[in-house]
Amino acid sequence: MGKYRFGPWAILSACSLSLVACSADGGEGSVVSPAANDSRGTEQVPPEKPVRETVACPTGRVPIDATSLAFDGERGHVAMGDAASLALEQFTLEGWVRRDGFGVPHAAGEGGPSLVPIAGRGSGNYVLGFAEDGELAADFENEEGVHHTVLGKTDISLGQWHHLAASYDGTTWRLFVDGRLDAELVAKTTPRTSGAQSFAVGSMLDASGTPTGFLKGAVDEVRLWDHARSASEIAASMYRRAARGSGLVGRWAFDEKDRGAPDSAGTNHGSIAAGAAFVRDGAILDLGFPPALRGTPSVDGRRATLDVKVDDPDSAAFSASFYVREVTAGEDFTIVVLPDTQYYSRYPEYSKYYYDQTKWIMDNAAAYNIVGVIHNGDVVDQVNVESQWQVADKAMKTLETKSARFPEGMPYGVGAGNHDQDPFGTAGGTVKYNQYFGTSRFQGRSYFGGTYSANKTDENWVTFSGGGLDFVLVDLQYSSKAREAAVLNWTKNVFAQHPNAFGIVNSHHILNADASFGAAGKSIYDAVKTTSNVQLLTCGHISAESKRSDQYGGRTIHSMLADYQSRANGGGGYLRIWEFSPKNGELTVRTYSPTANKFETDANSQFTLKVDLSGAGNASFKSVAKLDLADASGVRTNVDGLAPGKNYEWYATVTDCAHVVSSPVYRFSTK
């Protein structure tokens, strides 16, 4: 069975964009709630939460409520004891895993890598887990004490189920993600099986049986084989239960009905510790493969044909639903960026510019629909002069004014500049900065996400929303050199934890005046370019304006520098106004001084960038068509009566009874 497409008989005549739901015969049908990705679905989760539909199931299929075991990332784990029968020199360890957070990493044995464990025997025989940057990893130690670690290439997304596996055939490590080879490493040695080694899921157990390192997420259908399985074997069986099998030496289903963690393939039954509990969400097994969707719109005047191709190797019966909404100009919103304020804080005669900036933001929050503020750093000029911090404190407190619209004040994030560090320009020397802009200032503000270092906002992240779209802003302190791998991995993880949010990085120095990357900026860009949602990088530090746009993996990432400190009056109060237009998929940048009431309009100060604002907008998606089919070969529907010259978004959901998957959100414009 392969890719299919409906013939003309299956084209729906949907109602006009009063958006009444239509059934196959053109009459009014039931409105179906939009569905997000199945655990193995397509790329993008639609903006509304899934609701499983009741459909006529194909023969032999029934909807099920799958369960799994969830771990709190603090103490939860399952211990199987010494498990001498699981001491293996060749093996395949596999299971379904939903990664929900960072977890707690731990070194896999002396001199071994730091991993967040999924499962394994001790910290020396073998362990499967996550590297600190979120990729899959596996490790074993040989009898000589040398560790052999294989690192995956795929960032494992948070909140979604993935089938993960590691195999070792006596020569080569291999990692598999969702049935596909992800990485391999030639080791040509034998894993150590001697010594006290206890098998566990959700943690590693040391020689005394004490858990070290903890998974935050859920696990389902963990299996251990006494040989290296091939890629085809792993892919063919990952959607099936396997209570028995040739070479299967351990299998833990983690089904709530089993009342524990019994080993259906052996005698190594698990003991579930506090911090691990069953949840009604798990891998959907023994009901075939989920469908995969690909869609394209075609527009002819005021009619749009929405076309989804369905690829499912084991089913041809589906229920499909389409959802459409108009993206209007009324969804526009604004973010304000404050470049270096150091001289406004230092010189009393310039402080009015800082005060005018934050006052203008609050006075115009409604008119411009301002939803958040970014400070590029260098809050002050002389870090140890108390009066400068007091000016900054007073200016920024204006943003914290509470109102009906902003009950916690205007959401904002600040990145520490080199002038905010002591000794001058030294990362981590931020005692004074944290006294005024540390965690205590943001305590209780729901938009403040967290920090890299406990009780220090040197690196932090915040959230805000505009036009129905969520934003995640990561603030990184100044560095004169490439940022540390640990900080960059943390940054990537923050964005990975919010895969459907629009990502922005704010760091004091990213670009130079000629739009080339500085050392820190290059390291930041190289790290975040592999994420799926970072689109903007913003900075100050160098008194100039510059910008650049880079392409990576089919995406565009824009970087912008704005700093006016070398101008008259310490910069004259110029700030950046970012105006987002979901209707047009654009960001227009303007440069403005509230004190002078003046815009700069040269090409470096005012320009428009294309950005992906899919999913933005407060208008709800409306169901325009639903079809139950006994022989699905794709889905197509026409939407008539669209307004000319408008922008619309749409997506489709398909269920084969066992699985619910969704296409990405697509955008089209009428003529």
XYZ file of C-alpha atoms in Angstrom:
671
model
C 0.000 0.000 0.000
C 1.411 3.399 -0.845
C 0.373 6.979 -1.455
C -3.213 7.481 -2.544
C -5.402 10.201 -3.963
C -9.175 10.512 -4.216
C -10.908 10.519 -7.541
C -13.412 13.281 -8.418
C -16.234 11.389 -6.720
C -14.701 12.166 -3.353
C -14.408 15.944 -3.744
C -16.544 17.673 -1.145
C -18.625 20.732 -1.882
C -17.992 22.618 1.331
C -20.154 25.482 2.515
C -19.003 29.055 1.945
C -16.874 30.732 4.555
C -19.608 31.358 6.956
C -17.655 28.190 7.802
C -20.561 25.872 8.434
C -19.419 22.284 8.750
C -20.474 20.216 5.760
C -20.886 16.501 5.337
C -20.183 14.533 2.170
C -23.611 15.204 0.714
C -23.226 18.964 1.150
C -25.585 19.181 4.104
C -24.791 20.455 7.531
C -22.674 18.035 9.550
C -21.122 17.792 12.977
C -18.359 20.194 13.964
C -15.253 18.246 14.821
C -12.683 19.513 17.311
C -9.240 19.983 15.727
C -6.758 17.263 16.495
C -3.073 17.697 17.192
C -0.323 15.314 16.196
C -0.473 11.691 16.995
C 2.691 10.556 18.724
C 4.212 9.686 15.366
C 2.340 12.330 13.363
C 3.401 15.187 11.164
C 5.549 18.185 11.879
C 3.373 20.836 13.492
C 0.779 20.731 16.224
C -2.255 22.843 15.353
C -3.183 25.572 17.795
C -6.097 23.754 19.378
C -6.022 20.642 21.495
C -7.011 17.275 19.992
C -10.253 15.525 20.691
C -10.518 11.940 19.534
C -13.494 11.419 17.287
C -15.886 8.493 17.365
C -15.812 6.867 13.949
C -16.829 3.575 12.448
C -13.720 1.472 13.046
C -12.422 -0.934 10.437
C -12.984 -4.603 11.223
C -10.715 -5.770 13.993
C -9.888 -2.259 15.248
C -11.230 -0.565 18.303
C -10.168 2.706 19.959
C -8.092 2.039 23.050
C -6.889 3.994 26.038
C -3.151 3.296 26.166
C -1.244 3.656 29.440
C 2.415 4.180 30.275
C 4.630 4.856 33.277
C 5.527 8.512 33.872
C 8.599 9.660 35.816
C 8.831 12.950 37.735
C 12.498 13.660 36.944
C 13.371 13.799 40.630
C 13.192 10.316 42.140
C 10.872 8.138 40.056
C 12.330 4.941 38.601
C 11.798 1.197 38.261
C 14.415 -1.177 39.707
C 14.802 -4.765 38.454
C 17.604 -5.774 40.827
C 20.973 -7.336 39.988
C 19.477 -8.999 36.893
C 22.452 -11.245 36.135
C 20.531 -12.756 33.201
C 20.549 -9.307 31.588
C 24.369 -9.064 31.612
C 24.912 -8.925 27.858
C 27.816 -8.363 25.511
C 25.531 -7.974 22.499
C 22.029 -6.581 22.778
C 19.222 -4.333 21.577
C 17.477 -2.073 24.090
C 14.343 -0.359 22.812
C 11.162 1.318 23.992
C 8.661 4.110 23.481
C 9.668 7.318 25.289
C 7.967 10.673 25.783
C 10.507 13.251 26.930
C 8.737 15.940 29.002
C 11.633 17.954 30.416
C 15.362 18.160 31.008
C 15.542 15.556 33.767
C 18.627 15.066 35.929
C 21.801 13.873 34.162
C 24.417 11.676 35.782
C 27.800 10.365 34.690
C 27.559 6.844 33.293
C 30.327 5.360 35.420
C 33.700 6.854 36.265
C 34.844 8.960 33.339
C 31.663 8.273 31.408
C 29.369 10.751 29.691
C 26.688 12.705 31.509
C 23.316 11.226 30.504
C 19.688 11.498 31.524
C 18.933 7.772 31.737
C 16.082 5.999 29.998
C 17.046 2.414 30.812
C 20.092 0.239 31.265
C 22.070 -2.152 33.425
C 24.150 -0.245 35.919
C 26.291 2.574 34.640
C 28.895 0.306 33.057
C 27.286 -2.627 31.248
C 25.043 -0.498 28.983
C 22.769 2.492 29.291
C 20.442 4.312 26.907
C 19.616 7.936 27.641
C 19.634 11.546 26.529
C 22.707 13.713 26.121
C 22.516 17.139 27.738
C 21.580 18.757 24.420
C 18.556 16.482 23.990
C 19.858 13.945 21.491
C 19.728 10.210 22.074
C 22.911 8.628 23.439
C 24.155 5.260 24.659
C 27.245 4.159 26.513
C 29.063 1.110 27.822
C 32.339 0.581 29.641
C 34.674 -2.288 28.722
C 36.645 -4.383 31.185
C 39.606 -1.985 30.896
C 37.392 0.881 32.120
C 37.247 2.662 28.765
C 33.865 4.175 27.871
C 32.402 3.925 24.394
C 29.662 6.459 23.767
C 27.521 6.898 20.678
C 25.736 10.249 20.253
C 22.634 10.704 18.137
C 22.025 13.431 15.584
C 18.324 14.081 16.108
C 16.978 16.438 18.764
C 14.252 14.473 20.532
C 11.241 16.768 20.779
C 9.496 17.242 24.091
C 5.933 16.158 24.718
C 5.789 13.644 21.858
C 6.186 9.888 21.787
C 9.195 8.484 19.949
C 10.423 4.933 19.542
C 14.080 4.874 20.627
C 16.529 1.992 20.367
C 20.211 1.163 20.743
C 21.975 -1.971 19.537
C 25.497 -3.360 19.842
C 26.684 -6.331 17.761
C 30.103 -6.795 19.356
C 31.669 -4.276 17.015
C 29.340 -1.350 16.300
C 26.970 0.797 18.357
C 23.809 1.899 16.530
C 21.051 4.289 17.572
C 17.561 4.344 16.047
C 14.876 7.037 16.267
C 11.357 6.084 15.150
C 12.714 3.056 13.310
C 15.409 4.932 11.387
C 19.172 4.698 11.899
C 20.290 7.897 13.634
C 23.964 7.307 14.448
C 26.590 4.596 14.720
C 30.034 4.141 16.269
C 32.618 1.413 15.764
C 33.875 0.248 19.173
C 35.353 -3.242 18.556
C 35.398 -4.182 22.218
C 33.295 -6.016 24.793
C 31.013 -4.349 27.372
C 31.880 -5.015 30.996
C 29.452 -7.459 32.580
C 31.297 -8.050 35.871
C 30.605 -6.316 39.157
C 27.385 -5.227 40.799
C 25.142 -4.064 37.977
C 21.420 -3.499 38.480
C 18.932 -2.963 35.682
C 16.619 0.052 35.914
C 14.230 2.192 33.889
C 14.065 5.960 34.469
C 17.375 6.049 36.345
C 20.793 4.412 36.662
C 21.524 2.300 39.745
C 25.012 2.391 41.213
C 26.817 -0.549 42.796
C 24.792 -0.153 45.998
C 21.494 0.024 44.117
C 21.088 3.772 44.680
C 19.400 5.605 41.785
C 21.471 8.324 40.082
C 20.147 10.531 37.322
C 16.429 10.736 36.547
C 14.232 10.851 33.473
C 11.424 13.402 33.255
C 8.889 11.872 30.917
C 7.089 8.601 30.266
C 8.128 5.160 29.049
C 6.177 2.344 27.422
C 6.917 -1.148 26.070
C 10.603 -1.509 27.003
C 12.274 -4.548 25.450
C 15.746 -6.068 25.744
C 17.117 -8.599 23.246
C 20.292 -10.687 23.483
C 21.438 -9.713 19.994
C 21.651 -6.695 17.738
C 18.429 -6.350 15.793
C 18.458 -4.918 12.292
C 16.843 -1.630 11.330
C 14.116 -3.453 9.432
C 13.329 -5.665 12.427
C 13.074 -2.672 14.748
C 10.889 -0.699 12.338
C 8.592 -3.648 11.604
C 7.881 -4.475 15.246
C 7.882 -1.127 17.027
C 4.097 -0.751 16.729
C 3.467 -4.263 18.105
C 3.512 -5.800 21.534
C 6.080 -8.547 21.988
C 5.475 -10.583 25.116
C 7.650 -13.363 23.726
C 10.214 -13.669 20.954
C 13.443 -15.377 19.933
C 16.211 -13.701 21.880
C 13.859 -11.525 23.932
C 15.305 -11.628 27.459
C 13.386 -8.787 29.097
C 10.115 -7.008 28.374
C 8.212 -4.534 30.543
C 4.889 -3.423 29.072
C 4.113 -0.730 31.694
C 0.385 -1.354 31.334
C -1.635 -0.205 34.318
C -3.737 -3.367 34.184
C -0.627 -5.411 35.057
C -0.542 -3.760 38.508
C 3.183 -3.218 38.473
C 6.125 -3.807 36.159
C 6.265 -7.559 35.509
C 8.823 -8.995 33.097
C 6.774 -10.964 30.570
C 9.907 -12.425 28.920
C 11.821 -13.417 32.047
C 11.940 -13.178 35.820
C 13.385 -9.686 36.304
C 10.233 -8.037 37.576
C 10.404 -4.342 38.381
C 9.738 -2.469 41.596
C 8.155 0.948 40.971
C 9.552 3.687 43.229
C 7.764 6.815 44.403
C 7.832 9.490 41.730
C 6.718 7.084 39.011
C 3.039 6.572 38.254
C 0.820 5.224 35.503
C -0.804 7.740 33.152
C -3.497 7.267 30.529
C -1.256 8.062 27.603
C 1.044 5.677 25.860
C 2.173 4.072 22.646
C -0.698 2.760 20.524
C 0.298 -0.808 19.733
C -1.165 -3.742 17.787
C -3.360 -1.387 15.757
C -1.114 -0.856 12.786
C 0.846 2.165 11.661
C -0.448 5.734 11.950
C -1.171 7.562 8.718
C 1.240 10.226 7.512
C -0.114 13.358 5.854
C 1.153 15.819 3.269
C -0.952 18.710 2.069
C -1.013 21.529 -0.463
C -3.591 24.201 -1.238
C -4.451 25.472 -4.689
C -6.398 28.699 -5.136
C -8.520 29.779 -8.069
C -10.095 33.140 -7.439
C -12.395 32.778 -4.442
C -12.224 28.987 -4.305
C -9.541 26.974 -2.511
C -8.942 23.272 -3.007
C -7.444 21.741 0.119
C -5.664 18.506 -0.699
C -4.130 16.034 1.760
C -2.325 12.902 0.661
C -2.546 9.990 3.086
C 0.189 7.394 3.411
C -0.698 4.418 5.620
C 0.754 0.955 4.918
C -1.929 -1.025 6.721
C -5.221 0.835 6.518
C -7.405 2.483 3.903
C -10.331 3.505 6.110
C -10.265 6.994 7.572
C -12.297 9.853 8.903
C -10.984 13.206 7.687
C -11.825 16.733 8.820
C -10.789 20.148 7.478
C -10.462 23.423 9.386
C -10.097 26.944 7.976
C -9.826 30.458 9.370
C -9.176 33.934 8.012
C -6.114 35.801 9.269
C -7.045 39.452 9.657
C -5.166 42.718 10.089
C -6.746 43.064 13.517
C -4.294 40.431 14.765
C -1.256 42.757 14.477
C 0.870 43.207 17.596
C 4.149 44.801 18.692
C 7.287 43.999 20.674
C 9.555 46.874 21.781
C 13.346 46.487 22.007
C 15.398 48.751 24.299
C 19.021 49.091 23.079
C 21.857 49.908 25.486
C 20.666 52.338 28.170
C 24.047 52.702 29.883
C 24.489 56.463 29.407
C 20.887 57.219 30.362
C 21.631 55.484 33.667
C 25.022 57.135 34.123
C 24.347 60.800 33.324
C 21.487 62.517 35.210
C 20.832 64.868 32.300
C 20.136 61.850 30.055
C 17.984 59.824 32.457
C 14.818 61.375 31.017
C 15.371 59.379 27.820
C 15.171 56.080 29.744
C 12.118 57.229 31.686
C 10.452 58.455 28.487
C 11.083 55.119 26.783
C 9.311 52.963 29.357
C 6.555 55.536 29.877
C 5.900 55.617 26.125
C 5.657 51.838 26.072
C 2.964 51.759 28.735
C 1.123 54.804 27.371
C 0.982 53.228 23.918
C 0.490 49.588 24.898
C -3.089 49.622 23.640
C -2.559 51.735 20.532
C 0.323 49.591 19.294
C -0.906 46.358 20.919
C 2.468 45.983 22.666
C 2.792 42.493 24.177
C 6.386 42.389 25.434
C 9.681 44.248 25.858
C 13.289 43.141 25.291
C 16.302 44.929 26.844
C 19.541 44.206 24.951
C 21.787 44.782 27.983
C 24.257 47.350 29.285
C 21.545 48.483 31.623
C 24.154 50.664 33.343
C 27.571 52.009 32.399
C 29.500 51.588 35.658
C 28.505 48.417 37.419
C 29.516 49.485 40.927
C 27.823 52.888 40.937
C 24.619 52.492 42.910
C 22.907 55.577 41.487
C 23.016 54.132 37.966
C 21.186 51.001 39.070
C 18.642 53.178 40.818
C 17.886 55.017 37.574
C 17.489 51.714 35.730
C 15.355 50.315 38.523
C 13.021 53.309 38.397
C 12.722 53.217 34.604
C 12.006 49.485 34.407
C 9.502 49.639 37.265
C 7.281 51.643 34.939
C 6.886 48.459 32.888
C 5.772 46.662 36.042
C 2.732 48.909 36.482
C -0.259 46.623 36.900
C -3.448 47.030 34.900
C -6.470 45.024 33.842
C -4.640 44.032 30.656
C -1.323 43.394 32.411
C -2.083 42.173 35.936
C 1.629 41.393 36.414
C 2.868 44.391 34.437
C 4.259 44.309 30.902
C 6.213 41.080 30.257
C 9.884 41.824 29.662
C 13.290 40.176 29.529
C 16.769 41.595 30.169
C 20.164 40.330 29.054
C 23.241 41.354 31.048
C 25.752 43.380 29.024
C 29.484 43.686 29.575
C 28.959 46.931 31.536
C 26.592 44.995 33.813
C 29.410 42.582 34.692
C 32.146 42.984 37.277
C 35.056 42.575 36.759
C 34.341 44.518 33.577
C 33.158 42.235 30.801
C 33.577 39.026 32.802
C 30.802 36.485 32.393
C 29.363 35.499 35.748
C 30.472 38.695 37.476
C 26.897 39.818 37.865
C 26.388 40.296 41.585
C 25.050 43.843 41.232
C 23.007 42.939 38.175
C 21.309 40.144 40.097
C 20.736 42.424 43.069
C 18.503 44.602 40.887
C 17.389 42.263 38.097
C 17.734 38.870 39.711
C 15.169 36.163 40.373
C 13.652 38.050 43.316
C 12.495 40.790 40.936
C 10.625 38.328 38.749
C 9.331 36.063 41.498
C 5.612 35.476 41.088
C 5.509 36.755 37.519
C 4.062 33.937 35.436
C 5.802 35.114 32.268
C 9.218 34.485 33.829
C 10.207 30.973 32.811
C 13.440 30.206 34.636
C 17.218 30.437 34.663
C 20.278 28.442 33.693
C 21.946 28.928 37.081
C 19.996 28.744 40.303
C 19.109 32.170 41.738
C 20.923 34.030 38.928
C 19.334 35.617 35.867
C 22.598 35.758 33.903
C 20.835 33.418 31.475
C 17.047 33.362 31.666
C 13.932 32.899 29.601
C 10.507 34.535 29.517
C 7.281 34.061 27.601
C 4.600 36.331 26.218
C 1.823 36.072 23.645
C 0.725 38.235 20.724
C -1.960 37.743 18.137
C -2.722 34.308 19.521
C 0.913 33.213 19.087
C 3.204 32.253 21.967
C 6.747 33.658 22.132
C 9.751 32.308 24.022
C 12.611 34.745 24.629
C 15.984 33.457 25.888
C 18.263 36.162 27.375
C 21.989 35.355 27.383
C 24.621 37.481 29.104
C 27.549 39.078 27.282
C 30.594 37.023 26.383
C 33.683 38.022 24.424
C 34.153 34.455 23.209
C 32.065 31.520 22.056
C 29.476 30.486 24.609
C 29.944 27.319 26.603
C 28.363 24.136 25.241
C 26.345 23.652 28.421
C 24.745 27.106 28.116
C 23.975 26.558 24.452
C 22.496 23.134 25.153
C 20.298 24.677 27.843
C 19.199 27.345 25.357
C 18.265 24.727 22.773
C 16.358 22.761 25.392
C 14.287 25.798 26.361
C 13.178 26.196 22.757
C 12.666 22.448 22.369
C 10.354 22.524 25.359
C 8.152 25.028 23.490
C 8.169 23.634 19.934
C 5.149 25.624 18.772
C 6.290 28.997 20.123
C 8.083 31.697 18.128
C 11.686 31.700 19.383
C 13.853 34.803 19.978
C 17.410 34.978 21.348
C 18.530 38.199 23.064
C 22.222 38.531 23.847
C 24.265 41.689 24.268
C 26.776 40.992 21.469
C 25.779 38.898 18.470
C 26.474 41.042 15.378
C 29.228 43.464 14.483
C 28.667 46.743 12.649
C 29.317 45.041 9.286
C 26.669 42.389 10.101
C 29.271 39.673 10.644
C 28.866 37.466 13.685
C 30.987 38.040 16.763
C 32.487 34.985 18.439
C 29.623 34.615 20.902
C 27.049 35.408 18.219
C 28.400 32.749 15.863
C 28.256 30.104 18.582
C 24.706 31.111 19.482
C 23.561 31.069 15.869
C 25.198 27.700 15.176
C 23.429 26.235 18.208
C 19.924 27.559 17.627
C 19.835 27.223 13.839
C 19.093 23.524 14.293
C 15.999 24.240 16.362
C 12.687 24.367 14.564
C 11.303 27.598 15.983
C 13.998 30.273 16.493
C 13.532 33.058 13.933
C 15.057 36.196 15.486
C 18.338 37.138 17.204
C 18.672 40.637 18.689
C 21.621 42.476 20.250
C 23.286 45.797 21.069
C 26.853 46.454 22.366
C 28.297 48.057 19.205
C 27.044 51.528 18.391
C 25.608 50.862 14.943
C 22.668 49.381 13.072
C 23.052 46.210 11.030
C 21.095 43.106 10.116
C 21.500 39.811 8.327
C 19.282 36.918 7.257
C 20.583 33.339 7.138
C 18.993 30.253 5.628
C 19.203 26.898 7.343
C 17.108 23.796 6.765
C 14.534 25.697 4.730
C 14.073 28.333 7.438
C 15.178 31.964 7.655
C 16.804 33.307 10.818
C 17.107 37.098 11.081
C 19.736 38.762 13.287
C 19.576 42.472 14.180
C 21.928 44.944 15.880
C 20.736 48.324 17.176
C 22.729 50.549 19.541
C 22.718 54.359 19.641
C 24.982 55.146 22.619
C 27.635 57.014 20.588
C 25.090 59.555 19.352
C 24.288 62.842 21.018
C 22.591 62.683 24.417
C 23.696 59.105 25.011
C 21.538 57.862 22.152
C 18.671 60.306 22.229
C 16.216 57.688 23.501
C 15.908 55.739 20.238
C 14.326 52.327 20.573
C 13.133 49.634 18.192
C 9.453 48.937 17.504
C 8.810 45.466 16.058
C 5.379 45.398 14.405
C 4.170 41.898 13.547
C 1.531 41.311 10.882
C 0.167 37.750 10.916
C -1.995 38.678 7.940
C 1.075 39.288 5.770
C 3.603 37.080 7.546
C 5.813 40.110 8.109
C 7.775 41.942 10.788
C 8.232 45.678 10.214
C 11.021 47.232 12.272
C 10.843 50.959 13.079
C 13.271 53.152 15.013
C 11.747 55.857 17.219
C 12.633 58.328 19.978
C 9.737 59.037 22.365
C 11.513 62.131 23.722
C 12.059 63.662 20.284
C 8.847 62.144 18.915
C 10.810 61.259 15.811
C 11.118 58.192 13.570
C 14.260 57.306 11.647
C 13.357 56.013 8.196
C 16.635 55.140 6.484
C 17.117 51.564 5.227
C 18.992 50.436 8.346
C 16.407 51.905 10.707
C 13.125 50.947 9.040
C 12.646 47.725 7.095
C 10.352 44.731 6.719
C 11.280 41.065 7.163
C 9.372 37.955 6.198
C 8.695 35.764 9.244
C 6.670 32.612 9.767
C 3.610 33.576 11.795
C 1.589 30.480 10.954
C -0.883 29.765 13.692
C -0.986 33.379 14.858
C -4.338 35.067 15.203
C -7.142 34.904 17.683
C -9.790 33.770 15.228
C -10.851 30.179 15.757
C -10.472 27.516 13.136
C -13.863 26.427 11.823
C -14.740 22.965 10.615
C -15.610 23.151 6.907
C -15.787 19.492 5.963
C -15.879 15.997 7.404
C -15.808 12.707 5.555
C -15.837 9.081 6.672
C -14.403 6.812 4.013
C -14.029 3.087 3.719
C -11.330 3.333 1.048
C -9.170 6.379 1.642
C -6.619 7.314 -0.981
C -6.184 10.946 0.061
C -8.558 13.724 0.966
C -9.624 16.763 -1.007
C -12.241 19.414 -0.364
C -13.249 22.653 -2.028
C -13.966 25.770 0.015
C -16.052 28.271 -1.940
C -17.171 31.816 -1.284
C -13.868 33.098 0.065
C -13.297 36.850 0.139
C -10.849 38.159 -2.477
C -7.412 39.376 -1.443
C -7.522 37.703 1.968
C -5.176 35.408 3.856
C -6.380 32.077 5.223
C -4.919 29.181 7.173
C -6.055 25.567 7.120
C -5.173 22.115 8.299
C -6.675 18.652 8.162
C -6.948 15.831 10.671
C -7.210 12.167 9.797
C -8.025 9.266 12.079
C -7.861 5.572 11.247
C -9.700 4.913 14.498
C -6.556 3.950 16.395
C -4.535 7.071 15.613
C -5.325 10.751 15.193
C -2.827 12.759 13.152
C -2.797 16.263 11.777
C -1.240 18.022 8.864
C 0.823 21.157 9.465
C -0.983 24.494 9.374
C -0.867 25.848 5.811
C -1.455 29.385 4.578
C -2.906 30.625 1.300
C -4.126 33.902 -0.170
C -7.113 34.476 -2.428
C -6.930 36.567 -5.568
